[in-house]
mmCIF file of C-alpha atoms and ligand atoms in Angstrom:
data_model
loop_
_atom_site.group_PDB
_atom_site.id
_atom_site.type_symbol
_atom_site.label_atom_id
_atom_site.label_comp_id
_atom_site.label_asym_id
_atom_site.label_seq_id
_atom_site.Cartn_x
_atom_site.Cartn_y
_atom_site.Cartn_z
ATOM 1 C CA UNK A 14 80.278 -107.137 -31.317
ATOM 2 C CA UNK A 15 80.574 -108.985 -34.706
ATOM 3 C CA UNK A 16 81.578 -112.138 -35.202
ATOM 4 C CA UNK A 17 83.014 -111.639 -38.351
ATOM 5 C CA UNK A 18 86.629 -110.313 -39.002
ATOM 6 C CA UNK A 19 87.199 -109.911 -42.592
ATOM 7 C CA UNK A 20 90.849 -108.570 -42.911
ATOM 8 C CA UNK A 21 93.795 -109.478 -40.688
ATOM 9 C CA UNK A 22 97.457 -110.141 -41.334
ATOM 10 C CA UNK A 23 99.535 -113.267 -40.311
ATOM 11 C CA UNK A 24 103.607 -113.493 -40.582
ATOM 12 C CA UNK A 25 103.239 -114.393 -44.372
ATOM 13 C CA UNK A 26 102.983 -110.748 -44.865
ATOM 14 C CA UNK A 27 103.532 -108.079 -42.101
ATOM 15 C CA UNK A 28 101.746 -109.502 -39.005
ATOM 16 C CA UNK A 29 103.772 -111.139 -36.104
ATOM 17 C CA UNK A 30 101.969 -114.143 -35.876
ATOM 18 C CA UNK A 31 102.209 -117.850 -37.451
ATOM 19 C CA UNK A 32 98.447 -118.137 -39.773
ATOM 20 C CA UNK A 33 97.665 -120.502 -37.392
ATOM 21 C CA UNK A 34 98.101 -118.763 -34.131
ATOM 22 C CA UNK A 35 96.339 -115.542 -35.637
ATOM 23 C CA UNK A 36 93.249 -118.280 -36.264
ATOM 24 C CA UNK A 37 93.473 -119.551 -32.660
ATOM 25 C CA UNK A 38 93.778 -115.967 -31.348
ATOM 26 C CA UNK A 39 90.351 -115.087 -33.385
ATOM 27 C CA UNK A 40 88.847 -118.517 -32.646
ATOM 28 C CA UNK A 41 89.580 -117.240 -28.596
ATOM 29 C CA UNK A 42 87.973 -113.802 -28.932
ATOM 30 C CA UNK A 43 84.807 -114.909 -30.365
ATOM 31 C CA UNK A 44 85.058 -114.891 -34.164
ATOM 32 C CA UNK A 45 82.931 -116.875 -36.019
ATOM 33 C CA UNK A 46 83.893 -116.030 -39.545
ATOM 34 C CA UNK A 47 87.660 -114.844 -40.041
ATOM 35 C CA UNK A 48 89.151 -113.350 -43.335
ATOM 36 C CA UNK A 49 93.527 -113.968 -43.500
ATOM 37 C CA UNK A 50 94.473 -111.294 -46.158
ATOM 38 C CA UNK A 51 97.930 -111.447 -46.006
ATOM 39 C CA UNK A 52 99.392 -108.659 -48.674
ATOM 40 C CA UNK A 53 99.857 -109.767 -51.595
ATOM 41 C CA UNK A 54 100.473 -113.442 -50.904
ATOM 42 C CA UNK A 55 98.083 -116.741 -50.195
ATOM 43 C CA UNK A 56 100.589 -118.312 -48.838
ATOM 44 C CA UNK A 57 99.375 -118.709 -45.117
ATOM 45 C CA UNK A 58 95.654 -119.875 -46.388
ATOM 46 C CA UNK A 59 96.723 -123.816 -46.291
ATOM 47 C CA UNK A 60 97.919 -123.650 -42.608
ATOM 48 C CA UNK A 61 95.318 -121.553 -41.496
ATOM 49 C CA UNK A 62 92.915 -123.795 -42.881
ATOM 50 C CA UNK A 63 94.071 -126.738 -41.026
ATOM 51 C CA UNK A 64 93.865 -124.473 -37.652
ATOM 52 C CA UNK A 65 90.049 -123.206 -38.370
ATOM 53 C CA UNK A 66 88.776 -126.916 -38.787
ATOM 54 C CA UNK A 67 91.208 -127.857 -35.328
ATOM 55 C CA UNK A 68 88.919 -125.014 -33.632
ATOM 56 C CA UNK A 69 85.883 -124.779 -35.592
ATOM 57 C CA UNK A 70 85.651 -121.489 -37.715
ATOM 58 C CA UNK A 71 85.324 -120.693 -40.675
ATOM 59 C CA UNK A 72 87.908 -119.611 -42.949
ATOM 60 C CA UNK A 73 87.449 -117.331 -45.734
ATOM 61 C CA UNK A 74 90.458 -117.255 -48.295
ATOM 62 C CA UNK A 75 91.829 -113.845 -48.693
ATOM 63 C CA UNK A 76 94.547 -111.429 -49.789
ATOM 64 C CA UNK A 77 94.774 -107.819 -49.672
ATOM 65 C CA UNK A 78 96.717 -106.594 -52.640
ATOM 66 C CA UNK A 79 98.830 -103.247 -52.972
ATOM 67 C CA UNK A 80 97.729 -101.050 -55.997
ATOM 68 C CA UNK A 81 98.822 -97.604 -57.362
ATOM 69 C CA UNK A 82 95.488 -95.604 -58.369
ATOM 70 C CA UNK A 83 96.636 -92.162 -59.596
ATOM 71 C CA UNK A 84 99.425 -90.495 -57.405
ATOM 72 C CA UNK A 85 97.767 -92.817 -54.571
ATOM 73 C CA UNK A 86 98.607 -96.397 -52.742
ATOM 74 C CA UNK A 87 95.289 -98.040 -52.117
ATOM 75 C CA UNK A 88 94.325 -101.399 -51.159
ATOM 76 C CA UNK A 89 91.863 -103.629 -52.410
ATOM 77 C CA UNK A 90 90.664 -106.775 -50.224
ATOM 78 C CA UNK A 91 89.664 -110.060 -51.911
ATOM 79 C CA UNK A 92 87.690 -112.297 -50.090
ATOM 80 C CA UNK A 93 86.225 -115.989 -50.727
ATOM 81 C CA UNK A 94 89.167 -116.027 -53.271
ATOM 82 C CA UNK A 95 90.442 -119.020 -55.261
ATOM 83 C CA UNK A 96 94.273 -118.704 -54.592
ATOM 84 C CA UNK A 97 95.076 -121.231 -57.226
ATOM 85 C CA UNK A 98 93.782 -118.986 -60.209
ATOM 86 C CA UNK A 99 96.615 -118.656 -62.357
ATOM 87 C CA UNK A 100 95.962 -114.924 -63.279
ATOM 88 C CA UNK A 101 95.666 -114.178 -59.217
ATOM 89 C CA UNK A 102 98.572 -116.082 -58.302
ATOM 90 C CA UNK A 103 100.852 -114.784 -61.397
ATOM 91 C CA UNK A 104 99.390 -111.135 -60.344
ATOM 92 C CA UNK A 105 100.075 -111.292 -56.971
ATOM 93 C CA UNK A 106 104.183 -113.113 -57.390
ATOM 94 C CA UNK A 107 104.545 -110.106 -59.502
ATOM 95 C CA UNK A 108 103.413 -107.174 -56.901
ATOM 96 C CA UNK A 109 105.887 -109.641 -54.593
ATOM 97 C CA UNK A 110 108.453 -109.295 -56.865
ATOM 98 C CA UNK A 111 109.339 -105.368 -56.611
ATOM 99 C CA UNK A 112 109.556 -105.396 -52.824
ATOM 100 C CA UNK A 113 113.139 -106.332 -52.562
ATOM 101 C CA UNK A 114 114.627 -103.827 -55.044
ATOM 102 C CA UNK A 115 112.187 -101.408 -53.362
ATOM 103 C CA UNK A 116 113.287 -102.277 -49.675
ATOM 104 C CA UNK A 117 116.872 -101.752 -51.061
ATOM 105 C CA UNK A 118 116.264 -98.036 -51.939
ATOM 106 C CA UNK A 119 114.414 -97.313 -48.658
ATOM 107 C CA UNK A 120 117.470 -98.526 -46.887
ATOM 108 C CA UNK A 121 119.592 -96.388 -49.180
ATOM 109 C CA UNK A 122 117.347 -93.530 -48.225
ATOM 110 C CA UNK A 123 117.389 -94.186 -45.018
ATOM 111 C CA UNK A 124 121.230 -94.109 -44.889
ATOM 112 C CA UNK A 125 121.539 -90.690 -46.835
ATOM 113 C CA UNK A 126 119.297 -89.360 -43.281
ATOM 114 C CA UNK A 127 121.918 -90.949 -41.112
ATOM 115 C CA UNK A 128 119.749 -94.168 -40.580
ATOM 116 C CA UNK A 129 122.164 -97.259 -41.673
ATOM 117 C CA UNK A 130 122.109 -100.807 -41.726
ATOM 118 C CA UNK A 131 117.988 -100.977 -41.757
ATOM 119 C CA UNK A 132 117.722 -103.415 -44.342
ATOM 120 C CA UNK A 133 119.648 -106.262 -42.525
ATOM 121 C CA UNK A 134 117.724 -104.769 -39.482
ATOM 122 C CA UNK A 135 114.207 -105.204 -40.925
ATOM 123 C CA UNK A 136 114.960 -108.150 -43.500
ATOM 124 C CA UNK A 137 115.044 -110.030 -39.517
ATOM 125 C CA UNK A 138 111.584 -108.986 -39.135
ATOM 126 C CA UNK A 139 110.601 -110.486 -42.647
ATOM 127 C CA UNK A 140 109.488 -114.187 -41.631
ATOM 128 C CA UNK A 141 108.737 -114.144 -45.570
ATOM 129 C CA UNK A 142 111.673 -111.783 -47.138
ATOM 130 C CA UNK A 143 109.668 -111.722 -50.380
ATOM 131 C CA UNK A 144 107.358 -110.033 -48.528
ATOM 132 C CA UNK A 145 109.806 -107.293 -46.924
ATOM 133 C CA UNK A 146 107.575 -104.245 -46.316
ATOM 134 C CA UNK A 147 107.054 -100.954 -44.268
ATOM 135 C CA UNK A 148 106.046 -102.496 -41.324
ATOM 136 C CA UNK A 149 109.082 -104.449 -40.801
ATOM 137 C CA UNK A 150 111.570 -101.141 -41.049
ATOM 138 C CA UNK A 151 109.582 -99.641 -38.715
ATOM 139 C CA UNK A 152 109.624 -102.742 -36.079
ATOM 140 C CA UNK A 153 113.343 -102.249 -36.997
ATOM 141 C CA UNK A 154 113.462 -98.722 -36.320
ATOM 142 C CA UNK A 155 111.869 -99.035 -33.045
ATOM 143 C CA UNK A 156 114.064 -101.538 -32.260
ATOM 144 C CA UNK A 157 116.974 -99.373 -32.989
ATOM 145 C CA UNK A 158 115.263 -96.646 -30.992
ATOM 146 C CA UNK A 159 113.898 -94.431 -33.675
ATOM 147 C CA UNK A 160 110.702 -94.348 -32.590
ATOM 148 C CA UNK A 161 109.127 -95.517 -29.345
ATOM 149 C CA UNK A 162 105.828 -97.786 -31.171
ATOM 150 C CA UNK A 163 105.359 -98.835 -34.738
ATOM 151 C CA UNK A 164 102.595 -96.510 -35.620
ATOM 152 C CA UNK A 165 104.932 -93.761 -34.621
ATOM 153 C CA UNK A 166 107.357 -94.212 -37.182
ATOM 154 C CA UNK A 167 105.106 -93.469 -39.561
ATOM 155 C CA UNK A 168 105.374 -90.079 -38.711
ATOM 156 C CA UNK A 169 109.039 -89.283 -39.852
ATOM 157 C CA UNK A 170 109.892 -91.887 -42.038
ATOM 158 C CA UNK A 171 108.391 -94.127 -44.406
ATOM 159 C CA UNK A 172 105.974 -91.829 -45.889
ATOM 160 C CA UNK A 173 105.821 -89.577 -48.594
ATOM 161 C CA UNK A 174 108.115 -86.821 -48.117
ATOM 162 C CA UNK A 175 109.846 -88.381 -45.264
ATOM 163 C CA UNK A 176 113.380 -90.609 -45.396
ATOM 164 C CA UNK A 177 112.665 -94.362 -46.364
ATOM 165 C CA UNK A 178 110.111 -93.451 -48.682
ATOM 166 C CA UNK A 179 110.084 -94.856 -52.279
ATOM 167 C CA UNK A 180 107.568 -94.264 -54.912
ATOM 168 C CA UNK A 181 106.548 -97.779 -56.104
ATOM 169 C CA UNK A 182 104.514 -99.200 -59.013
ATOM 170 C CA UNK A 183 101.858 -101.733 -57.510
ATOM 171 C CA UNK A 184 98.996 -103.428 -59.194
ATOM 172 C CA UNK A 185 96.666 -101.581 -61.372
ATOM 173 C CA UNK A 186 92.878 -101.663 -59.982
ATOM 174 C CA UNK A 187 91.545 -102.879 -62.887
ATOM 175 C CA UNK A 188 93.753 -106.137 -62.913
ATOM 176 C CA UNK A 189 93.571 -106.159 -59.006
ATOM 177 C CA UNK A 190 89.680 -106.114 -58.890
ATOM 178 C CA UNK A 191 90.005 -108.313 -62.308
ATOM 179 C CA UNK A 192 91.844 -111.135 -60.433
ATOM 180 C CA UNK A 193 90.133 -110.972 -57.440
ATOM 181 C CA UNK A 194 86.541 -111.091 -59.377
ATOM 182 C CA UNK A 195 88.147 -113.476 -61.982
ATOM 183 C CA UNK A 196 89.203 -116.483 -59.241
ATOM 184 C CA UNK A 197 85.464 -116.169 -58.431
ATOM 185 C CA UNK A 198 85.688 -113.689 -55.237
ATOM 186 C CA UNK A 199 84.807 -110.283 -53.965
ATOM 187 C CA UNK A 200 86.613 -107.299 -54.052
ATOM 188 C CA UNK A 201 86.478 -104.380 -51.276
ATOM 189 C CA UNK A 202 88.554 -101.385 -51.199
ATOM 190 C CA UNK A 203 90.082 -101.232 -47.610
ATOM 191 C CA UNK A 204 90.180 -98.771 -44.967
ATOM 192 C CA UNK A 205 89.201 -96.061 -47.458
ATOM 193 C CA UNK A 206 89.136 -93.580 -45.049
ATOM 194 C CA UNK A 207 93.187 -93.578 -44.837
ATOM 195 C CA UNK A 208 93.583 -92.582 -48.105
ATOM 196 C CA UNK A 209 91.729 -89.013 -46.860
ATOM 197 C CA UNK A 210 94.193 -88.251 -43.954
ATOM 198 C CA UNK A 211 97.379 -86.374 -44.100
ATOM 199 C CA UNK A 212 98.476 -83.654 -46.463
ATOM 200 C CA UNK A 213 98.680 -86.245 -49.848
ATOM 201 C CA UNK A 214 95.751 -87.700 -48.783
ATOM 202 C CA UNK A 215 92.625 -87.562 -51.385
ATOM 203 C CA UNK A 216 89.648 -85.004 -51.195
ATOM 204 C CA UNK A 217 85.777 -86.077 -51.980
ATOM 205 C CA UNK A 218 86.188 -85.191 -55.452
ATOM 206 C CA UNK A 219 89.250 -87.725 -55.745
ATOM 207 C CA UNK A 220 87.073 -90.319 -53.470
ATOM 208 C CA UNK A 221 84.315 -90.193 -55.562
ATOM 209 C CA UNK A 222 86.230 -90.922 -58.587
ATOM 210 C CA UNK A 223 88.117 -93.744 -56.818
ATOM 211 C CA UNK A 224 84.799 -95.539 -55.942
ATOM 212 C CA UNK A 225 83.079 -94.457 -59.616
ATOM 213 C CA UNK A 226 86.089 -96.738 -60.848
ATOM 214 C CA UNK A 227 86.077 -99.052 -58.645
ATOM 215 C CA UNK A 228 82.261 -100.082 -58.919
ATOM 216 C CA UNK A 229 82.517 -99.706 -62.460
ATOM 217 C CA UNK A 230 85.293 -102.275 -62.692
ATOM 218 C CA UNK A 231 83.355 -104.754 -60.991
ATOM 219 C CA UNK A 232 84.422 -103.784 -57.422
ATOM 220 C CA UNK A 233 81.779 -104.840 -54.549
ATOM 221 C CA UNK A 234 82.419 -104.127 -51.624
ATOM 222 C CA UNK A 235 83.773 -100.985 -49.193
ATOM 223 C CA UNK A 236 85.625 -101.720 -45.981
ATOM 224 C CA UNK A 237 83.100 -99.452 -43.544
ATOM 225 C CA UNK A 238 84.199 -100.496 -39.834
ATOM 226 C CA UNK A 239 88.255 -101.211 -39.866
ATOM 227 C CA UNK A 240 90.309 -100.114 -36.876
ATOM 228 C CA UNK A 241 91.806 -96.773 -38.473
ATOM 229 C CA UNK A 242 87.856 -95.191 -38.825
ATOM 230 C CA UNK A 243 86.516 -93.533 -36.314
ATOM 231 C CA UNK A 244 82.823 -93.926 -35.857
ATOM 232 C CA UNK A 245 81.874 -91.028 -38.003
ATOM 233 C CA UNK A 246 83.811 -92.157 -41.103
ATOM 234 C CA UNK A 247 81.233 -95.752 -40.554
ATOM 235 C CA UNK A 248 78.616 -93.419 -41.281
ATOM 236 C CA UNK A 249 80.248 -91.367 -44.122
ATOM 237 C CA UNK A 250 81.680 -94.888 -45.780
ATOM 238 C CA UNK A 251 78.222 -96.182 -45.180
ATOM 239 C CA UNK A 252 76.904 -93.244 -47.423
ATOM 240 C CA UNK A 253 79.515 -93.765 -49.891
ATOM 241 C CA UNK A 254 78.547 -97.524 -50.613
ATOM 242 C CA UNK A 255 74.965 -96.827 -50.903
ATOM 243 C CA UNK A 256 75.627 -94.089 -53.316
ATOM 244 C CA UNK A 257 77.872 -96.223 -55.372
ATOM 245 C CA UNK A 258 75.999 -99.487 -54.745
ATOM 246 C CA UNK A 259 78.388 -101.371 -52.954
ATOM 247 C CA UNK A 260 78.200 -103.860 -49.942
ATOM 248 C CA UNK A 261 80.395 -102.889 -46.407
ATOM 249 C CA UNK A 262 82.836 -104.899 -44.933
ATOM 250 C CA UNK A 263 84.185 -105.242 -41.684
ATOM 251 C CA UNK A 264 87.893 -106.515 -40.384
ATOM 252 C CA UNK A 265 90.171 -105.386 -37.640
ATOM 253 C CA UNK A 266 93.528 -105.288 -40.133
ATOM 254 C CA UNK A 267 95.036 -107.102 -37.071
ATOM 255 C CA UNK A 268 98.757 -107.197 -37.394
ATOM 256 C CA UNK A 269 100.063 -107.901 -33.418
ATOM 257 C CA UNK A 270 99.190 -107.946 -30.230
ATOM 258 C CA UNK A 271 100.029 -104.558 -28.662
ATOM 259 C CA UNK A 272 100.497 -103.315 -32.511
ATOM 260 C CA UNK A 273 97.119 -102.657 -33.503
ATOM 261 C CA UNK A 274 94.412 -100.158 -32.703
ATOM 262 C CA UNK A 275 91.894 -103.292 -32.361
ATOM 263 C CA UNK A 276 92.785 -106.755 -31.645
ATOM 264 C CA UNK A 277 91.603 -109.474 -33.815
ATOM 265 C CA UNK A 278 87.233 -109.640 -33.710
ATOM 266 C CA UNK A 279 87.210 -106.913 -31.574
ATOM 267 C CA UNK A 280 84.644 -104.951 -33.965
ATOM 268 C CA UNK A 281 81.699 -102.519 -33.442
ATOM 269 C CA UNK A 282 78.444 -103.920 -35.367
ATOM 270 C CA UNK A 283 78.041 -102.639 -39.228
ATOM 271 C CA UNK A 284 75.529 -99.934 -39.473
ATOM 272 C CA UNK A 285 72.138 -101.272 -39.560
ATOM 273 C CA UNK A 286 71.809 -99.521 -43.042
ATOM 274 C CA UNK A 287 74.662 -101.574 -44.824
ATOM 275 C CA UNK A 288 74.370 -104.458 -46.882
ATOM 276 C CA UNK A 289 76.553 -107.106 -45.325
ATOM 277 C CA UNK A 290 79.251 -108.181 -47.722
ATOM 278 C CA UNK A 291 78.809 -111.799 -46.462
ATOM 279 C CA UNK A 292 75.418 -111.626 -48.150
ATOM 280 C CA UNK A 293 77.188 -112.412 -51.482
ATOM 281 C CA UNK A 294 78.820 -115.426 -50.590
ATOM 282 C CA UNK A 295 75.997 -116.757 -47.817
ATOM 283 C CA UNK A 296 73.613 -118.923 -50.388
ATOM 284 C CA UNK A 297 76.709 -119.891 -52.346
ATOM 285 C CA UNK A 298 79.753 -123.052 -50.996
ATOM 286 C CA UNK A 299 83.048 -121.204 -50.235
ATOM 287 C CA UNK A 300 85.819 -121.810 -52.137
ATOM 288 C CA UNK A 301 87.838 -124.274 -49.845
ATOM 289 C CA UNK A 302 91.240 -124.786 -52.090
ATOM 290 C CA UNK A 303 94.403 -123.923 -49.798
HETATM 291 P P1 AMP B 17 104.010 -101.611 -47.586
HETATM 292 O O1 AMP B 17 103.037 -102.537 -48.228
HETATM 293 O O2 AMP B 17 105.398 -102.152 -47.512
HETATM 294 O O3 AMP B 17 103.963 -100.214 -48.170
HETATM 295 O O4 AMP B 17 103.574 -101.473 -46.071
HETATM 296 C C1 AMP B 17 102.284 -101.023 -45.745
HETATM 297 C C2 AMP B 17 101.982 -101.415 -44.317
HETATM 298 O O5 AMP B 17 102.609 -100.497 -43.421
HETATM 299 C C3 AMP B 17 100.513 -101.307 -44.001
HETATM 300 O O6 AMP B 17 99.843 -102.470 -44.375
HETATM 301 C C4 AMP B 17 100.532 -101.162 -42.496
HETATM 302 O O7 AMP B 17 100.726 -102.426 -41.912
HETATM 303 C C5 AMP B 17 101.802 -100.350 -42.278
HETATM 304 N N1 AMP B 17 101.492 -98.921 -42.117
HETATM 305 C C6 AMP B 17 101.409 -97.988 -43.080
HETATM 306 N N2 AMP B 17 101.127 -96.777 -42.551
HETATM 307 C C7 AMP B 17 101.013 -96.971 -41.230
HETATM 308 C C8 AMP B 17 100.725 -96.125 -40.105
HETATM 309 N N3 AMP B 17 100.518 -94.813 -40.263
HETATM 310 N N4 AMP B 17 100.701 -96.678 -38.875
HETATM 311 C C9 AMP B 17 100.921 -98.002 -38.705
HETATM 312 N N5 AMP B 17 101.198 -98.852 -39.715
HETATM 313 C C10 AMP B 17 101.234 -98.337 -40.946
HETATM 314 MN MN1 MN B 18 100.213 -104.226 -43.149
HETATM 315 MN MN1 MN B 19 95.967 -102.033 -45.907
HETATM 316 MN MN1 MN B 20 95.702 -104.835 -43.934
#
């Protein structure tokens, strides 16, 4: 088991926890080095500072920010990030600031199916409202009795093709990776092996150009073990950043207890042929604003 868990979500975004609980809950289970990368927002960093040096881990600031890469939603992972940058901060209040319209035509959406009243319903979820997302329609829709578990909604609604789903404009990846690599940290491309599934999902061809790009941009990093591989996508992934020259990361995306395929630092080891993405920040201080 690692004892590092680079990616994890706290109530900021679309987790269920307070930043500092999610710290305690990691401190508890073992992890030695933990990663908050709240979507699109820094917001939780200061408090879950203050919790790491209460139980002695080490915090490394992050964010995982929404981007629109062809007809596809990926997401690229800073870590070690400086969340006072201007350009990174005036990026990321701008990906914030298209939710709510957004969340407004997914309810309407949702209505025209026979679904009403979900965006009072989820904005309850929404601890931060500018941060209204997926995740909390579908606690809302389980709630409601739409679904029986979050990842089931997913299913019939939300996605594309499906009611509730909205195209959206996100972040490029160039100014993504740019702000990431610009505040002086390191960017990974998360879980890529989700953009593969499903019958929009990417083929190698796509892939390949995604991580061309994305190395060629400045991107470093590929999330290899994340809780929505399975154990032959760590090997395939682990291909992928050799071939493109990029280090692997490693994070549970924790969002809530019961709500996640792994709970917080509950990860299998890298494979012993990755470079460790903590490798770039190991001879180096870590940024410690927020
Ligand atoms: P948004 O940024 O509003 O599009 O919401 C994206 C979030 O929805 C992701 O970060 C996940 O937390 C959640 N999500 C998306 N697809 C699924 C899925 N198939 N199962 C569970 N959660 C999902
Ligand atoms: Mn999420
Ligand atoms: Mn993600
Ligand atoms: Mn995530």
């Amino acid at each position: 088991m690692l004892d590092y868990d680079l990616h994890c979500h706290s109530n900021v975004s679309d987790g269920l926890l307070p930043p500092a609980e999610v710290v305690a809950r990691a401190a508890g289970r073992g992890v030695r080095v933990l990663a908050l990368t709240d979507h699109d927002d820094t917001d939780g960093l200061a408090e879950a500072r203050r919790s790491a040096l209460e139980h002695g881990i080490t915090l490394i600031n992050g964010c995982e920010i929404s981007v629109t890469w062809r007809t596809h939603t990926v997401h690229v992972v800073g870590l070690n990030v400086n969340p006072e940058h201007a350009p990174l901060a005036a990026g990321l209040a701008a990906v914030r600031g298209g939710r709510r319209a957004r969340a407004e035509l997914m309810a309407e959406s949702l209505a025209r199916a026979g679904v009403g009243g979900v965006l009072q319903g989820a904005l309850r979820y929404a601890a931060n409202p500018n941060m209204i997302g997926r995740t909390h329609f579908a606690r809302y829709l389980v709630e409601a009795g739409h679904a029986k578990e979050v990842k089931n909604v997913f299913r019939r609604f939300l996605v594309k093709g499906k009611p509730g789903y909205v195209p959206h404009q996100w972040a490029t990846l160039t100014d993504a990776v740019g702000w990431i690599r610009g505040s002086g940290g390191v960017a990974v491309l998360a879980h890529p092996g989700r953009y593969m599934t499903g019958r929009h999902g990417m083929g190698k061809p796509t892939m390949r150009s995604l991580l061309g790009e994305f190395a060629a941009l400045g991107g470093d990093a590929l999330e290899v073990v994340t809780s929505s591989h399975t154990p032959e996508q760590y090997a395939e992934f682990t291909r992928y950043a050799s071939e493109f020259g990029l280090y692997a990361s490693c994070g549970s995306d924790f969002h809530g207890p019961g709500e996640s395929y792994f709970d917080i630092g509950r990860l299998p080891d890298l494979p012993l042929d990755c470079r460790p993405v903590w490798q770039l920040w190991e001879n180096q201080p870590l940024q410690k604003v927020a």
